[in-house]
CSV table of C-alpha atoms in Angstrom, one decimal:
chain,number,residue,atom,x,y,z
F,1,MET,CA,0.2,0.1,0.1
F,2,THR,CA,1.2,3.4,-0.9
F,3,LYS,CA,2.0,5.9,1.8
F,4,ARG,CA,1.7,9.2,1.4
F,5,VAL,CA,4.3,11.6,4.1
F,6,TYR,CA,3.6,15.2,4.7
F,7,LEU,CA,7.1,16.9,4.1
F,8,ALA,CA,7.1,20.2,6.4
F,9,GLY,CA,10.0,22.3,7.2
F,10,PRO,CA,10.8,25.9,6.2
F,11,GLU,CA,11.7,25.3,2.9
F,12,VAL,CA,9.1,26.4,1.4
F,13,PHE,CA,10.4,29.7,2.3
F,14,LEU,CA,13.3,29.3,0.0
F,15,ALA,CA,13.4,31.2,-3.3
F,16,ASN,CA,13.9,27.5,-5.3
F,17,ALA,CA,11.4,25.7,-2.6
F,18,ARG,CA,9.8,24.0,-5.7
F,19,GLU,CA,13.1,22.3,-7.1
F,20,ILE,CA,14.0,21.3,-3.1
F,21,GLY,CA,10.2,20.0,-2.7
F,22,ALA,CA,11.2,17.6,-6.1
F,23,ARG,CA,14.5,16.6,-4.8
F,24,LYS,CA,12.6,15.6,-1.6
F,25,ARG,CA,9.9,13.7,-3.6
F,26,ALA,CA,12.5,11.8,-5.6
F,27,ILE,CA,14.3,10.7,-2.3
F,28,CYS,CA,11.1,9.6,-1.1
F,29,ALA,CA,10.2,7.9,-4.1
F,30,ARG,CA,13.5,5.6,-3.9
F,31,HIS,CA,12.5,4.7,-0.7
F,32,GLY,CA,9.1,3.6,-1.6
F,33,LEU,CA,7.1,6.6,-0.1
F,34,VAL,CA,5.1,9.6,-1.7
F,35,GLY,CA,6.6,12.4,-0.4
F,36,VAL,CA,4.1,15.4,-0.4
F,37,PHE,CA,5.9,19.0,-0.4
F,38,PRO,CA,3.8,21.7,0.9
F,39,THR,CA,3.3,23.7,-2.2
F,40,ASP,CA,2.6,20.5,-4.3
F,41,GLU,CA,-0.9,20.4,-3.5
F,42,GLU,CA,-1.6,24.1,-2.6
F,43,GLU,CA,-4.6,25.5,-4.5
F,44,ALA,CA,-4.1,29.0,-6.1
F,45,CYS,CA,-5.2,31.5,-3.6
F,46,ASP,CA,-7.3,34.3,-5.1
F,47,LEU,CA,-5.3,37.3,-5.3
F,48,ALA,CA,-8.6,39.5,-5.1
F,49,LEU,CA,-8.7,38.2,-1.2
F,50,PRO,CA,-7.0,40.6,1.4
F,51,PRO,CA,-3.7,39.2,2.5
F,52,ALA,CA,-4.8,37.6,5.7
F,53,GLU,CA,-7.8,35.9,4.1
F,54,GLN,CA,-5.1,34.9,1.4
F,55,GLY,CA,-2.8,33.3,4.2
F,56,LEU,CA,-6.1,32.0,6.2
F,57,ALA,CA,-7.0,29.8,3.0
F,58,ILE,CA,-3.4,28.5,2.9
F,59,SER,CA,-3.5,27.1,6.2
F,60,ARG,CA,-6.9,25.3,5.6
F,61,ALA,CA,-5.3,24.0,2.4
F,62,MET,CA,-2.4,22.4,4.4
F,63,GLU,CA,-4.5,21.1,7.1
F,64,ARG,CA,-6.7,19.2,4.3
F,65,VAL,CA,-3.3,18.0,2.6
F,66,MET,CA,-2.1,16.7,6.0
F,67,ARG,CA,-5.5,14.8,6.8
F,68,GLY,CA,-4.7,13.0,3.4
F,69,CYS,CA,-1.1,11.8,4.9
F,70,ASP,CA,-0.4,8.7,6.3
F,71,ALA,CA,2.6,10.5,8.1
F,72,MET,CA,5.1,13.3,8.4
F,73,ILE,CA,8.8,14.1,8.1
F,74,VAL,CA,9.4,17.6,9.5
F,75,ASN,CA,12.4,19.6,9.1
F,76,LEU,CA,13.6,20.9,13.1
F,77,THR,CA,16.6,23.0,12.0
F,78,PRO,CA,16.2,26.0,13.6
F,79,PHE,CA,14.7,28.8,12.1
F,80,ARG,CA,14.8,32.3,12.8
F,81,GLY,CA,15.7,31.6,16.1
F,82,PRO,CA,17.0,28.7,18.2
F,83,SER,CA,13.9,26.3,17.5
F,84,ALA,CA,12.1,24.8,14.6
F,85,ASP,CA,9.9,26.7,12.3
F,86,VAL,CA,6.7,27.6,14.1
F,87,GLY,CA,4.6,26.5,11.4
F,88,SER,CA,6.2,23.0,11.1
F,89,ALA,CA,5.6,23.0,14.9
F,90,TYR,CA,1.8,23.3,14.8
F,91,GLU,CA,1.9,21.2,11.7
F,92,MET,CA,3.5,18.4,14.2
F,93,GLY,CA,0.8,18.9,16.9
F,94,PHE,CA,-1.5,18.4,14.1
F,95,MET,CA,-0.4,15.2,12.8
F,96,ARG,CA,0.0,14.1,16.4
F,97,ALA,CA,-3.4,14.6,17.1
F,98,LEU,CA,-4.5,12.9,13.8
F,99,GLY,CA,-2.4,10.3,15.4
F,100,ARG,CA,0.1,10.0,12.5
F,101,PRO,CA,3.9,9.2,13.0
F,102,ILE,CA,6.4,11.8,12.8
F,103,PHE,CA,9.8,11.3,11.6
F,104,ALA,CA,12.2,14.3,12.1
F,105,TYR,CA,15.4,15.8,11.3
F,106,THR,CA,17.7,18.6,12.0
F,107,ASN,CA,21.0,19.9,10.0
F,108,ASP,CA,22.0,21.4,13.5
F,109,ALA,CA,23.1,18.6,15.9
F,110,ARG,CA,23.5,21.0,18.4
F,111,ALA,CA,21.3,20.4,21.9
F,112,PHE,CA,18.4,23.3,22.4
F,113,PRO,CA,20.0,24.6,25.5
F,114,ASP,CA,23.3,25.2,23.3
F,115,ARG,CA,21.5,26.8,20.5
F,116,VAL,CA,19.6,28.8,23.0
F,117,ALA,CA,22.6,30.0,24.6
F,118,ALA,CA,24.2,31.0,21.4
F,119,VAL,CA,21.2,33.1,20.4
F,120,CYS,CA,21.4,34.9,23.5
F,121,GLY,CA,25.2,35.9,22.7
F,122,GLY,CA,26.3,33.1,25.8
F,123,ALA,CA,24.4,35.9,28.4
F,124,LEU,CA,23.0,33.4,30.8
F,125,CYS,CA,22.5,33.7,34.4
F,126,VAL,CA,22.3,31.0,36.5
F,127,ARG,CA,19.5,31.0,39.3
F,128,PRO,CA,20.2,29.8,42.7
F,129,THR,CA,18.6,26.6,41.9
F,130,GLY,CA,21.5,26.0,39.2
F,131,GLU,CA,18.9,26.2,36.5
F,132,HIS,CA,20.2,28.9,33.3
F,133,GLU,CA,18.0,31.5,32.3
F,134,ASP,CA,18.0,34.0,29.7
F,135,PRO,CA,18.4,37.8,29.4
F,136,ASP,CA,14.7,37.9,30.2
F,137,GLY,CA,14.9,35.8,33.2
F,138,MET,CA,13.0,33.0,31.5
F,139,VAL,CA,14.6,28.9,32.3
F,140,ILE,CA,16.1,27.5,29.6
F,141,GLU,CA,15.0,23.6,29.4
F,142,PRO,CA,18.0,21.6,30.7
F,143,PHE,CA,17.0,18.3,29.1
F,144,GLU,CA,19.5,18.1,26.2
F,145,LEU,CA,16.7,17.7,23.7
F,146,HIS,CA,17.3,18.6,20.0
F,147,ASP,CA,14.0,21.0,20.5
F,148,ASN,CA,11.5,21.9,22.7
F,149,LEU,CA,10.6,19.1,24.7
F,150,MET,CA,7.3,19.1,23.4
F,151,LEU,CA,8.5,18.5,19.8
F,152,ALA,CA,10.8,15.9,20.8
F,153,GLY,CA,8.2,14.3,23.0
F,154,GLY,CA,5.5,14.3,20.3
F,155,VAL,CA,8.1,12.7,17.8
F,156,LEU,CA,9.4,9.7,20.2
F,157,ALA,CA,5.9,9.3,21.5
F,158,SER,CA,4.0,8.7,17.7
F,159,GLY,CA,6.8,5.9,17.2
F,160,GLY,CA,8.8,8.3,14.8
F,161,CYS,CA,12.8,9.3,15.3
F,162,ILE,CA,14.9,12.4,15.4
F,163,ILE,CA,17.8,12.2,12.8
F,164,THR,CA,20.6,15.0,13.2
F,165,GLU,CA,23.4,16.1,11.1
F,166,THR,CA,26.0,18.7,11.4
F,167,THR,CA,26.0,20.7,8.0
F,168,PRO,CA,27.6,23.9,7.3
F,169,HIS,CA,25.4,26.7,8.0
F,170,ALA,CA,25.4,28.0,4.5
F,171,GLU,CA,23.4,24.3,3.8
F,172,ARG,CA,21.4,24.1,6.7
F,173,TYR,CA,18.0,24.4,4.5
F,174,THR,CA,19.4,22.9,1.0
F,175,SER,CA,21.2,19.6,2.5
F,176,LEU,CA,19.1,16.5,2.4
F,177,ILE,CA,21.7,14.2,3.8
F,178,ALA,CA,19.7,13.7,7.4
F,179,PHE,CA,16.5,14.4,5.2
F,180,GLU,CA,17.3,11.1,3.3
F,181,ARG,CA,18.3,9.1,6.6
F,182,CYS,CA,15.1,10.3,7.9
F,183,VAL,CA,13.4,9.2,4.8
F,184,LYS,CA,14.8,5.7,5.0
F,185,SER,CA,13.9,5.0,8.9
F,186,ALA,CA,10.1,6.5,8.1
F,187,ALA,CA,10.2,3.6,5.0
F,188,ALA,CA,11.5,1.0,7.6
F,189,GLU,CA,8.6,1.7,9.9
F,190,LEU,CA,5.8,2.6,7.3
F,191,LEU,CA,6.3,-0.2,4.9
F,192,ARG,CA,6.8,-3.2,7.4
């Protein structure tokens, strides 16, 4: 039986997003999966609508597309900060609520606390309890997971895995080495 896999991640914002999507679909096909890149099934937006309505139409379309997928492969590479793309994080929760397996990868192998420290320029304080906090006085999760505990927990509880790869900064959204390893793991699980 064919398994459709939703391919979430910040790559949709790249100038060559369609090319990256085609490369990801080809990798999925080599491993027996049908990759569904978000822009593949996006309906043409009515340009007469106000921008906010156009965005909401895309949101509804992506939820429809995810409902038609058997699983998700998500890129957790940090996007505009120390954590994953917020849209992808929402999509992970959506798929988790549907009971679908989530497989994840990141092209930044550093643990979440290390990435938060880097974004804060190393300006961390230590509370009397020993916990680290950022310049805003917010505690930094000490769990050495690859992203926020809810994202990591959701992936693992769904039966998926998290693949990490250290990639040069300039290739963090275009390298597909970790993605292919993740597809391989997903195929082994989904096609048995």
